[in-house]
Coordinates of C-alpha atoms (C1' of nucleotides) in Angstrom, one line a residue:
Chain A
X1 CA -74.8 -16.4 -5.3
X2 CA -75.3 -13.0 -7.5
X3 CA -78.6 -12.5 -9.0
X4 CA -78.0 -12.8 -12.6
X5 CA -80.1 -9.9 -13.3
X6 CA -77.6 -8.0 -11.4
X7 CA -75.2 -9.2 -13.8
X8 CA -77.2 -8.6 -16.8
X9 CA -78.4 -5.4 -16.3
X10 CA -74.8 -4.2 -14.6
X11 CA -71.8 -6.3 -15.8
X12 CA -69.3 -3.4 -15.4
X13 CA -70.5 -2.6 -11.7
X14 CA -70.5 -5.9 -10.9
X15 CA -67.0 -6.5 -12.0
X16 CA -65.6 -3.2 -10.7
X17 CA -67.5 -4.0 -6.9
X18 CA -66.0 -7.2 -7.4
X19 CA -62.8 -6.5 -8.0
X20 CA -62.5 -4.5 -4.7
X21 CA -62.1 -7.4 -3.6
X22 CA -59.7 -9.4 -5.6
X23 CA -61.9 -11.2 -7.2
X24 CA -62.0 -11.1 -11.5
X25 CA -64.9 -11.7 -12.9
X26 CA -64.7 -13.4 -16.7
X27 CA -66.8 -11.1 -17.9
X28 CA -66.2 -12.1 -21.7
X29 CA -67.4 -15.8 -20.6
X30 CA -70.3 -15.1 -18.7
X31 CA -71.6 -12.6 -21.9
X32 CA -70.7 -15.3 -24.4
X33 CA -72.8 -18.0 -22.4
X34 CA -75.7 -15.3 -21.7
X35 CA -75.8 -14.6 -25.8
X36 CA -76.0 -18.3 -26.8
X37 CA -78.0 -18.8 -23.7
X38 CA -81.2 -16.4 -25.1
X39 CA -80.8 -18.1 -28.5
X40 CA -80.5 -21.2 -28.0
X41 CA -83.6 -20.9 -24.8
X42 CA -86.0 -18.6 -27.1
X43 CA -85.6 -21.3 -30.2
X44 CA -86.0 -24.1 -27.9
X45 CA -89.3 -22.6 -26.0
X46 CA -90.6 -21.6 -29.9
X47 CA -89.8 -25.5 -30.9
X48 CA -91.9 -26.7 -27.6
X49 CA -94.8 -24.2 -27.8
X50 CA -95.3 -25.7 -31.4
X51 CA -94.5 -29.0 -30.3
X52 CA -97.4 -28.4 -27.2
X53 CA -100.1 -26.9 -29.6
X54 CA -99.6 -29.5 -32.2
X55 CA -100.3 -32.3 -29.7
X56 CA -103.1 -30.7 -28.0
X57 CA -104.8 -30.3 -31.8
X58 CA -104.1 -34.1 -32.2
X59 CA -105.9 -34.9 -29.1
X60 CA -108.8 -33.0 -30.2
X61 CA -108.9 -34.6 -33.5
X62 CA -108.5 -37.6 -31.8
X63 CA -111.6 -37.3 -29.5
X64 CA -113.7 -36.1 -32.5
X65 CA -112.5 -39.4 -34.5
X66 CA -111.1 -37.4 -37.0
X67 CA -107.9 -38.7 -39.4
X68 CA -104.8 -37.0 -37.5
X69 CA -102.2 -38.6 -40.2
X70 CA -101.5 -34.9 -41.7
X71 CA -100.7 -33.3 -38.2
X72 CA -98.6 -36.2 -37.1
X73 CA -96.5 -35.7 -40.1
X74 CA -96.5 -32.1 -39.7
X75 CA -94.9 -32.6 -36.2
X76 CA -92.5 -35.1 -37.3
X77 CA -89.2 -33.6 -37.8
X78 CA -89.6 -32.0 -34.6
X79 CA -88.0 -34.0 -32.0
X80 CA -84.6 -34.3 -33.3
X81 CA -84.1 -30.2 -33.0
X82 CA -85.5 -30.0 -30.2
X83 CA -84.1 -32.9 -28.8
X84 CA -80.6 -30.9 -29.3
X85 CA -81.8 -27.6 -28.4
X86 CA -82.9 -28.9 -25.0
X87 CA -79.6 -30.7 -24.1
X88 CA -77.9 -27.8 -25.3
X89 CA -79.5 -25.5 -23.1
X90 CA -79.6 -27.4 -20.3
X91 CA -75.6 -27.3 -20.8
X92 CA -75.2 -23.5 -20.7
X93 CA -77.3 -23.0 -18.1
X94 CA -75.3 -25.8 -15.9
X95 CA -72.4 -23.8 -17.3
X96 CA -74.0 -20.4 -15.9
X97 CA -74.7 -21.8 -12.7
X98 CA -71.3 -23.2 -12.1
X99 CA -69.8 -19.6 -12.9
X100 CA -72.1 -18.0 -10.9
X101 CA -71.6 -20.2 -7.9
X102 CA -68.0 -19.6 -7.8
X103 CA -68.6 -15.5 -8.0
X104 CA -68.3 -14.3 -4.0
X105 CA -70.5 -11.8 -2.8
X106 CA -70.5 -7.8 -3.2
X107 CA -68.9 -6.6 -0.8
X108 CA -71.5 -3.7 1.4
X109 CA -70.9 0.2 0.4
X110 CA -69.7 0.8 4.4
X111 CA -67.0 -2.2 3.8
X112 CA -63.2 -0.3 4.3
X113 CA -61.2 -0.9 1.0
X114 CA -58.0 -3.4 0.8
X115 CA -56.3 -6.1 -0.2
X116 CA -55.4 -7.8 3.0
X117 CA -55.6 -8.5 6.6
X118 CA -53.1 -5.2 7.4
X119 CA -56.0 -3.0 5.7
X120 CA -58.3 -4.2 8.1
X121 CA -60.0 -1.1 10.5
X122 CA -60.0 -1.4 14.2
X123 CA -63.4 -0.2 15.2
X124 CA -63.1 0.1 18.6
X125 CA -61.0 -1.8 21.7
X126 CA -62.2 -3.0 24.5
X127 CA -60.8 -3.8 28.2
X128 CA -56.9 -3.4 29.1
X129 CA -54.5 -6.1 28.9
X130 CA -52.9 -6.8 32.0
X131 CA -49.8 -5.9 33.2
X132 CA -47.8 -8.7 34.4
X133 CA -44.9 -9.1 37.1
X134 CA -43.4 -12.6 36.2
X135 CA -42.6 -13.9 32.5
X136 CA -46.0 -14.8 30.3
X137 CA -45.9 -18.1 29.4
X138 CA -48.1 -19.3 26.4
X139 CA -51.5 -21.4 27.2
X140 CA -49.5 -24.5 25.4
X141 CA -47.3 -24.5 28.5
X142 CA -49.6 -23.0 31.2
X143 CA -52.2 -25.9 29.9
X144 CA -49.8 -28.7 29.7
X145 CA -49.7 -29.3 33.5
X146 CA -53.4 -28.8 33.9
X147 CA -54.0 -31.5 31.6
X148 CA -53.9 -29.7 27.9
X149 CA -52.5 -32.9 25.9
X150 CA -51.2 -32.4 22.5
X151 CA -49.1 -35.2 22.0
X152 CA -51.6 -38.1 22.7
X153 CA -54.4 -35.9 20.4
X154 CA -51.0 -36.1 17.9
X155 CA -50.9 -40.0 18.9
X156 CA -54.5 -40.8 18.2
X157 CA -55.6 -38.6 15.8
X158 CA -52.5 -36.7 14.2
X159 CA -51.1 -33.1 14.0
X160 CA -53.7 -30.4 14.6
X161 CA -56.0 -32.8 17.4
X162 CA -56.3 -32.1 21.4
X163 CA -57.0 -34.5 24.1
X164 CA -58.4 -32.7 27.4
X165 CA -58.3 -34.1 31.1
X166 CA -59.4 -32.9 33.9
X167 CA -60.1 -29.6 34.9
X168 CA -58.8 -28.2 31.8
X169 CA -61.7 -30.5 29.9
X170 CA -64.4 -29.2 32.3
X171 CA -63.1 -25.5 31.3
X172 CA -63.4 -26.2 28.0
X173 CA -67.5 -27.8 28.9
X174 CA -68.1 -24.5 31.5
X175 CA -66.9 -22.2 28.9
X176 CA -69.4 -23.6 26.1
X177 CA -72.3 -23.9 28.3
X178 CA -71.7 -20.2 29.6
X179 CA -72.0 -19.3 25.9
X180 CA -74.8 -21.0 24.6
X181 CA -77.3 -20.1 27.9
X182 CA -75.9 -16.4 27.5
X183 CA -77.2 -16.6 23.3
X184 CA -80.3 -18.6 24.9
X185 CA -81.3 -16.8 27.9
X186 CA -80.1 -13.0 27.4
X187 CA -80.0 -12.9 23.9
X188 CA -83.2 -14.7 23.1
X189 CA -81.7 -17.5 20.3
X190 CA -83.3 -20.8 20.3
X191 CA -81.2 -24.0 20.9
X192 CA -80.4 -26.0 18.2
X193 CA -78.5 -29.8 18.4
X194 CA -78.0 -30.1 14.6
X195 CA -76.4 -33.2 12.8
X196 CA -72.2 -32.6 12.4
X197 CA -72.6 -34.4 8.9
X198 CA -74.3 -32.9 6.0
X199 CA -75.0 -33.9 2.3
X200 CA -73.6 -32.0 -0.5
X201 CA -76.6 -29.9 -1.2
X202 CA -76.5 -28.4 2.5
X203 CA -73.1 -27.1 2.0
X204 CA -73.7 -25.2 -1.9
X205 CA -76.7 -23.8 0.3
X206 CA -74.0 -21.5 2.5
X207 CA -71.6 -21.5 0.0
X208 CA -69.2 -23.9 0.9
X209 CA -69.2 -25.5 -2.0
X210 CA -68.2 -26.1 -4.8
X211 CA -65.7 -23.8 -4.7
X212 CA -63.9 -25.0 -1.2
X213 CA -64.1 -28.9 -1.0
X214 CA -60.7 -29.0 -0.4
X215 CA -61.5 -27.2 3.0
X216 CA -63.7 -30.1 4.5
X217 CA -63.5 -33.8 5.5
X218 CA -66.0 -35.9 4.1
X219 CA -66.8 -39.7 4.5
X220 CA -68.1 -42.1 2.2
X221 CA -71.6 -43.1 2.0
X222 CA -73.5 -45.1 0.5
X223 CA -72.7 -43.7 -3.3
X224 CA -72.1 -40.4 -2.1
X225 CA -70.9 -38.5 0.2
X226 CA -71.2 -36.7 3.5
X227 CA -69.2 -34.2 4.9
X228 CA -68.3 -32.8 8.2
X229 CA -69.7 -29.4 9.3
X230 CA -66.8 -26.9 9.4
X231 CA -69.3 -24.6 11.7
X232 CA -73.1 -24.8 12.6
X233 CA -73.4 -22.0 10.5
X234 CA -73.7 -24.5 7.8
X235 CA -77.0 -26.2 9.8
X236 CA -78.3 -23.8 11.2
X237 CA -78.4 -21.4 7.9
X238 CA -80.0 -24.7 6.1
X239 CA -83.1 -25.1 8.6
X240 CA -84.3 -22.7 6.2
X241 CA -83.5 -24.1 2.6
X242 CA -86.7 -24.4 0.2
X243 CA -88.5 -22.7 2.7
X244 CA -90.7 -19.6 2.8
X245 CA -91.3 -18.3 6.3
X246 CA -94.7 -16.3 7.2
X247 CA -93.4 -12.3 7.8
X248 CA -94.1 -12.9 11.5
X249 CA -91.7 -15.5 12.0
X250 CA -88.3 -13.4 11.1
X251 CA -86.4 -12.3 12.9
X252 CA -85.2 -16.0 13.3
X253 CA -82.7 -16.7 15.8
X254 CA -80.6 -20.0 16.4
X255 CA -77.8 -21.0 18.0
X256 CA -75.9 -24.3 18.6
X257 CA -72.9 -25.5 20.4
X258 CA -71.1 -28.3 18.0
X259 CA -67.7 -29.3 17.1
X260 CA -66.5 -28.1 13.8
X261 CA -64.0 -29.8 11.5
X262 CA -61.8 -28.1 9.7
X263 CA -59.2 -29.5 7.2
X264 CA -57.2 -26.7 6.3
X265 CA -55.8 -27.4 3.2
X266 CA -54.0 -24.2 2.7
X267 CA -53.2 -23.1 5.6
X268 CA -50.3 -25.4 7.3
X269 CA -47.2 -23.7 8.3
X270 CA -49.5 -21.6 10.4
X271 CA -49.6 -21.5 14.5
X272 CA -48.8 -25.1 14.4
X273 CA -47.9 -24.9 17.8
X274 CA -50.9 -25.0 20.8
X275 CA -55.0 -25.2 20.1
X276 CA -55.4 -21.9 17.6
X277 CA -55.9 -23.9 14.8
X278 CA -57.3 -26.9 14.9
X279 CA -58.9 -30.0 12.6
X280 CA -61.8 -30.3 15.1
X281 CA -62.5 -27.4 17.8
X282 CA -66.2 -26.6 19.2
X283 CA -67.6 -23.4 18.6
X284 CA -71.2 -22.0 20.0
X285 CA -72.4 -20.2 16.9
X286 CA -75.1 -17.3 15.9
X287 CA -77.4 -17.5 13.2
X288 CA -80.2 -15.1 12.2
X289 CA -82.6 -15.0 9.6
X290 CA -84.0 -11.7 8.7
X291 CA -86.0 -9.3 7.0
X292 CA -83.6 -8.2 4.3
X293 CA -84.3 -4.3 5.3
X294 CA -83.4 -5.1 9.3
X295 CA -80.1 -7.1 8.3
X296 CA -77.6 -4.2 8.4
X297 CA -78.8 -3.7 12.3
X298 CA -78.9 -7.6 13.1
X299 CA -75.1 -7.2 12.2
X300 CA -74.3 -5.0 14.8
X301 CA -76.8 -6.4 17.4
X302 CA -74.3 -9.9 17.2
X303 CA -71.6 -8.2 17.1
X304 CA -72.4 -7.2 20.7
X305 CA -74.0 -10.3 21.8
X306 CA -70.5 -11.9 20.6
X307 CA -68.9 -9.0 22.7
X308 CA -70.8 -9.8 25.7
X309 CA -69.4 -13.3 26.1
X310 CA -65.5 -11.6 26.1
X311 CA -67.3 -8.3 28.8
X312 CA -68.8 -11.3 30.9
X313 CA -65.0 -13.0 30.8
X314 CA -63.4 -10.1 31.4
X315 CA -61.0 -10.9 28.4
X316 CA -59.1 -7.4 26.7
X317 CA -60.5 -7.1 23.5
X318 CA -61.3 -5.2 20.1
X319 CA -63.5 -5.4 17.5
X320 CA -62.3 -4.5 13.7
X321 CA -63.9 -4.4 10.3
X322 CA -62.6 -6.5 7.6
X323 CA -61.9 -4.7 4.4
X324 CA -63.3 -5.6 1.0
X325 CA -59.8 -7.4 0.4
X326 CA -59.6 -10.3 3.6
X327 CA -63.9 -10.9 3.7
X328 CA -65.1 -14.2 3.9
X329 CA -66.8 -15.9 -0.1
X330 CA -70.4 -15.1 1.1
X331 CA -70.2 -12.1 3.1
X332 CA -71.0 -8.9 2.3
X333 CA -69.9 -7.3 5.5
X334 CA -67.6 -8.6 8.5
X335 CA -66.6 -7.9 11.9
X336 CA -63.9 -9.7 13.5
X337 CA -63.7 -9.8 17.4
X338 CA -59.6 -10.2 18.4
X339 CA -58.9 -11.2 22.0
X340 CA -56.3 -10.5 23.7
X341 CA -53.3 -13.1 24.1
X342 CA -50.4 -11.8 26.2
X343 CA -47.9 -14.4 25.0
X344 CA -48.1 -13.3 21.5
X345 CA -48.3 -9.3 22.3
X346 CA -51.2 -9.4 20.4
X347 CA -55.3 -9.3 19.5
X348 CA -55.9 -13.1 17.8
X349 CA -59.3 -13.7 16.3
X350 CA -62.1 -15.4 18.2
X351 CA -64.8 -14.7 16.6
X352 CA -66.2 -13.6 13.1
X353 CA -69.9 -11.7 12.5
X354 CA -70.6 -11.5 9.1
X355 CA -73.9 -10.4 7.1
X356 CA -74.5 -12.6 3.9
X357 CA -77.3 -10.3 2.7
X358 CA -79.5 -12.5 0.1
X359 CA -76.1 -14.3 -1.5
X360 CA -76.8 -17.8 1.0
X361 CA -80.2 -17.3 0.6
X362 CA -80.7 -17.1 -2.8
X363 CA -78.6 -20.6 -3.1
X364 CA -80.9 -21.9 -0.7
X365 CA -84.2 -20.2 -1.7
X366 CA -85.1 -18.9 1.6
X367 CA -87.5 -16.5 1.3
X368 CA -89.9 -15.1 3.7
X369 CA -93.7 -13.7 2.4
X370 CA -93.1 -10.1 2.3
X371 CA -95.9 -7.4 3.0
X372 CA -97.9 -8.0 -0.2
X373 CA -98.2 -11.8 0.3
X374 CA -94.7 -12.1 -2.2
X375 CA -91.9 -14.6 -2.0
X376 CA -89.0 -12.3 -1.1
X377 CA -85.3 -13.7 -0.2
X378 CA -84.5 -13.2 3.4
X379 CA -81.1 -12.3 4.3
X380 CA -79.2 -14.5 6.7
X381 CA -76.2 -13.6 9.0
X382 CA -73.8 -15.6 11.2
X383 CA -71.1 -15.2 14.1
X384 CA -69.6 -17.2 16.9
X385 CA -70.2 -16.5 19.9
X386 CA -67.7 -17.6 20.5
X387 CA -64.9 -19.9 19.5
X388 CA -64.5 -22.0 22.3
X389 CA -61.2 -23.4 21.6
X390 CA -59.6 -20.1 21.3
X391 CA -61.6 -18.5 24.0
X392 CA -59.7 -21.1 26.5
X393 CA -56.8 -20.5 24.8
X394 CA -57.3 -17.2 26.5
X395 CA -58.4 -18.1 29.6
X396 CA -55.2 -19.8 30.0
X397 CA -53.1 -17.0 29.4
X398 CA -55.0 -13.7 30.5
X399 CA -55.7 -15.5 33.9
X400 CA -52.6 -17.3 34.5
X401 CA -50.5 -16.6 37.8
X402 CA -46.9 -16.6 38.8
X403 CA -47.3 -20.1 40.1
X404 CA -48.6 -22.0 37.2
X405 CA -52.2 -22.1 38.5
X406 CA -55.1 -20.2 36.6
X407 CA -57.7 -18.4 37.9
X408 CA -61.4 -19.2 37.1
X409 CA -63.3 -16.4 35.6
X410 CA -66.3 -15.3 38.1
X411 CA -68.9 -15.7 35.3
X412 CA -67.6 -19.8 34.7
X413 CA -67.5 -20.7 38.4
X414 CA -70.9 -21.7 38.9
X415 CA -70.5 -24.0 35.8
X416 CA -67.1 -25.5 38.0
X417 CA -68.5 -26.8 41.1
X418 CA -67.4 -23.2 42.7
X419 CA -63.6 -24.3 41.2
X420 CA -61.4 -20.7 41.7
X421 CA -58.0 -21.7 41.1
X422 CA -57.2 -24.4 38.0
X423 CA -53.6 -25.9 40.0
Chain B
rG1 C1' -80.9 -56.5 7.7
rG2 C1' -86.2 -58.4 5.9
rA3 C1' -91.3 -57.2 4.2
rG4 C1' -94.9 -53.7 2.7
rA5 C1' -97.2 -48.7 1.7
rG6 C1' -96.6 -44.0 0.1
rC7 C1' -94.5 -39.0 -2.0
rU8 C1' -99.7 -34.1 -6.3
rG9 C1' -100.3 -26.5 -5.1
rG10 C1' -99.7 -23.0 2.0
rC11 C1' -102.5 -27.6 3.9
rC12 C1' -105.9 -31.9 2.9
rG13 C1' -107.1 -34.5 -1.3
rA14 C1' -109.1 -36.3 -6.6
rG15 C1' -106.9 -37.6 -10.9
rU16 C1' -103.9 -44.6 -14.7
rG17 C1' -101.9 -41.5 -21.9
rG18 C1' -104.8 -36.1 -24.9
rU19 C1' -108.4 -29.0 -24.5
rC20 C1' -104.6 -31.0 -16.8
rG21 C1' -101.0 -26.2 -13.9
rA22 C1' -104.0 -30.0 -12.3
rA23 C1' -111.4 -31.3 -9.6
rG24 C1' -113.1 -30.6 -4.7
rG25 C1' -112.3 -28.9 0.3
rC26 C1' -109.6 -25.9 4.0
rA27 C1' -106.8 -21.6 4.8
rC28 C1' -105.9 -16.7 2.9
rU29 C1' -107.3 -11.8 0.1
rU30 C1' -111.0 -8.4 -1.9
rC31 C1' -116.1 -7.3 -2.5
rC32 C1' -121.5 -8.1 -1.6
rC33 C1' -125.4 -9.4 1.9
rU34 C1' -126.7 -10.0 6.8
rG35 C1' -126.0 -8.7 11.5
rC36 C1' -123.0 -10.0 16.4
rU37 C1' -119.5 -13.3 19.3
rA38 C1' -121.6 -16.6 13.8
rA39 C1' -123.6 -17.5 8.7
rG40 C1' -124.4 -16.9 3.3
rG41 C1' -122.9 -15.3 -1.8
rA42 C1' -119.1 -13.6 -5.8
rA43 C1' -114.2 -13.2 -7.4
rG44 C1' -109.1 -14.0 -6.7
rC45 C1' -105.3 -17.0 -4.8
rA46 C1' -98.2 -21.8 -6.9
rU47 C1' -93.1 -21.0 -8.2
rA48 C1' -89.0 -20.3 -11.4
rC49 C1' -87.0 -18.8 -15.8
rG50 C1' -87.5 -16.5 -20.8
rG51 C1' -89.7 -13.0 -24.5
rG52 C1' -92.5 -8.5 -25.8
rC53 C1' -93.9 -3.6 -23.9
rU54 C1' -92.2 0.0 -20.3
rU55 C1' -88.2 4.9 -17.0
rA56 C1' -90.3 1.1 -13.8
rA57 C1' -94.2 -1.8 -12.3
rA58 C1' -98.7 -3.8 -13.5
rU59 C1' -100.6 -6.2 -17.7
rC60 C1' -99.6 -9.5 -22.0
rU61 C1' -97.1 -13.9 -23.8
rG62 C1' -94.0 -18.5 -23.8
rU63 C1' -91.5 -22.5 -21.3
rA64 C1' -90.6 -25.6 -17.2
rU65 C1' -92.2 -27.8 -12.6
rC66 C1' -97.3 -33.3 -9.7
rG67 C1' -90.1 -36.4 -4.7
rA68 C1' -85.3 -36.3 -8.3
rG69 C1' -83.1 -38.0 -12.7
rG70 C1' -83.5 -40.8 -17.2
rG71 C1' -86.7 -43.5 -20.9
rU72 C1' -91.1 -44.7 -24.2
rU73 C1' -94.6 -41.4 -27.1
rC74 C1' -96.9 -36.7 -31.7
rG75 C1' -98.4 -36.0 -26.4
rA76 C1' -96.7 -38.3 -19.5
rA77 C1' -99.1 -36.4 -12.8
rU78 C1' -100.7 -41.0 -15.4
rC79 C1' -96.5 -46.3 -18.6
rC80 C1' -91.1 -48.2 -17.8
rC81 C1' -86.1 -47.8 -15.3
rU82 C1' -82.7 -45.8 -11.5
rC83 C1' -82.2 -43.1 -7.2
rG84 C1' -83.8 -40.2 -2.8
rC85 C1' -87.1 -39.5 1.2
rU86 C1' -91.3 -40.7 4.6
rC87 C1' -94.3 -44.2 7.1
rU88 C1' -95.8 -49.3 9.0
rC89 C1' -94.4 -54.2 10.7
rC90 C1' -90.3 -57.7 12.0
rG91 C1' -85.1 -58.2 13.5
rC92 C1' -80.9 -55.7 15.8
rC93 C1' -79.5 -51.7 18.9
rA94 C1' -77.2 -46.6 22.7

RNA sequence: GGAGAGCUGGCCGAGUGGUCGAAGGCACUUCCCUGCUAAGGAAGCAUACGGGCUUAAAUCUGUAUCGAGGGUUCGAAUCCCUCGCUCUCCGCCA
């Protein structure tokens, strides 16, 4: 969310920033609400600061035994008014807030200028992709004789699900657990198991909501409603809701391997073949909270400890910055780390690094208490590191062979009993 | 699933219709005194959103907030209703 002094103080540059973007702001609405907004709030406060004084003089006369008939009548006619007034005002500002939490964030001054995913800028690439001597096959069919199952996922579950055996499922566990003790032990994050369903509040917190429901599965419960993390972002960013954190205790960093589930409304049509995209995958994810002043650097600090997951694999990758046009609702800047998939002749995404600057947390008030004892937003910033779906995706294909088997990536054979060769 | 208790400021905790944004304590900040591994004294110390002034801040001023929402009332932390959460006991249970 914007702060609305922002908005009040700078419509213009707020709309022009945001329009870098793609995003129009109705400019026209939010001035008209603002106008009747101050009216209606300065009559209302007058009405209730009469309203306040009158009663407290009645209470005085009271306790003196005086005869209060006169001021009682005086204050008579006042509830109706502000009776209205208050409903009123508690409409527009409901109406404020609904605009505002629908307005994405600004995108940062450093953020490359576009309208889509070709405008993006390839900041740097990493490893080479390997040459091969025998025809690539994609990890569908490398996977599917090491146990990589989507037809009974489609049986049980439906289009978009994957059932694992074997030592393709113990991959899948070795590759996560790499992940999260590399966040844990080199990269100093604290462990996290956080529930996979959250209430509706959690999910306005990181921005979620209300403006992509259509994006999650919920359940029914009780009278309301819980829904299914589509990341741990969304838990991990809400350990710090309502909360404000002594200065000592930022930087804050957490990380947790979960499952995330994903409904995709609008995006079928889309690699429906293999595990790219998936209603449920597991992901280890990066969360910081942060001094808003050190936020820029925690961006590229996770950017790297993101990288050092695809070094450690030895996986061909590059890193690219997304322009002001393809960036996530809440971030203000994004990196996208693209691995390497030799089936497709092409970098896929595996991971995403964004900083949300204050725009999570001033939905979630988080705030730390800054250097003169003063509630100040914090600034919070996600990544994966990494997907793990995709990140065995390739696996499968960087490390196949001519004979079907896979090799084991050093770094994941401890976590395999020692395994070298998936056959 | 059954029965009960509770939810007040950073923390503890008083407050059952009226000068209550809320006593007292702890913690914290500043100052004074004393002097050495401590003690005493004074003052300050919630948040959000408006308005006025201002380049801006500070200051000033108003409103709201005692789990949330609604109601009664001239006036609600206090009374009524609904909901949420926490805890205790019983039952069930990986």
């Amino acid at each position: 969310m914007l702060d609305i002094q922002l908005l009040r103080n700078d419509l213009e540059g707020v709309v022009s920033r945001l329009q870098k973007r793609g995003f129009t702001l109705d400019s026209a609405k939010f001035t008209a609400l603002e106008l009747e907004r101050k009216t209606v709030q300065t009559r209302t406060q007058d009405l209730q600061a009469k309203r306040n004084n009158t009663s407290k003089q009645i209470g005085i006369a009271k306790s003196k035994g005086e005869d209060v008939s006169a001021i009682m009548a005086e204050v008579a006619g006042l509830g109706d008014q502000l009776k209205a007034d208050e409903a009123r005002l508690s409409e527009l500002q409901t109406e404020l807030q609904n605009l505002l939490l629908n307005v994405p964030n600004l995108p940062h001054e450093s953020v490359p200028p576009g309208e889509s995913e070709a405008d993006n800028v390839e900041v740097r690439k990493v490893g080479t992709p390997r040459v091969f001597d025998f025809a690539v096959k994609d990890h569908a069919d490398v996977g599917a004789p090491l146990g990589l199952d989507f037809d009974t996922g489609a049986k049980l579950s439906g289009a978009r699900f994957t059932l694992m055996r074997g030592q393709i499922a113990k991959l899948h566990r070795a590759l996560a657990q790499f992940m999260i003790d590399t966040q844990t032990e080199q990269h100093g994050y604290t462990e996290c198991y956080t529930p996979y369903l959250v209430n509706a509040e959690t999910l306005v917190g990181t921005g979620q909501l209300p403006k992509f429901e259509a994006d999650l599965f919920s359940l029914a419960h009780n009278d309301s409603k819980l829904y299914l993390i589509p990341t741990s972002e969304v838990t991990l960013t809400n350990t710090v809701r309502d909360e404000i954190v002594p200065l000592e205790a930022l930087p804050i960093k957490l990380t947790a391997h979960t499952p995330c589930f994903r409904s995709e409304a609008g995006s079928y049509g889309r690699d429906t073949k293999g595990m790219i995209r998936q209603h449920q995958f597991d992901k280890v994810e990066m969360v910081q909270i942060v001094h808003p002043e050190k936020s820029d650097e925690a961006l590229e600090q996770m950017v790297g400890h993101a990288e050092n997951i695809l070094k450690a694999l030895e996986l061909p990758y590059r890193v690219v910055a997304l322009c002001t046009g393809d960036m996530g609702f809440g971030a203000a800047k994004t990196y996208d780390l693209e691995v390497w998939l030799p089936a497709q002749n092409t970098y896929r995404e595996i991971s995403s690094v964004s900083n949300c600057e204050a725009f999570q947390a001033r939905r979630l008030q988080a705030r730390f208490r800054n250097e003169n004892g003063k509630p100040e937003l914090v600034h919070t910033l996600n990544g994966s590191g990494l997907a793990v779906g995709r990140t065995l995706v390739a696996v499968l294909e960087n490390y196949q062979n001519a004979d079907g088997s896979v090799t084991v990536p050093t770094v994941l054979r401890p976590y395999m009993n020692n395994l070298q060769v998936l056959s």
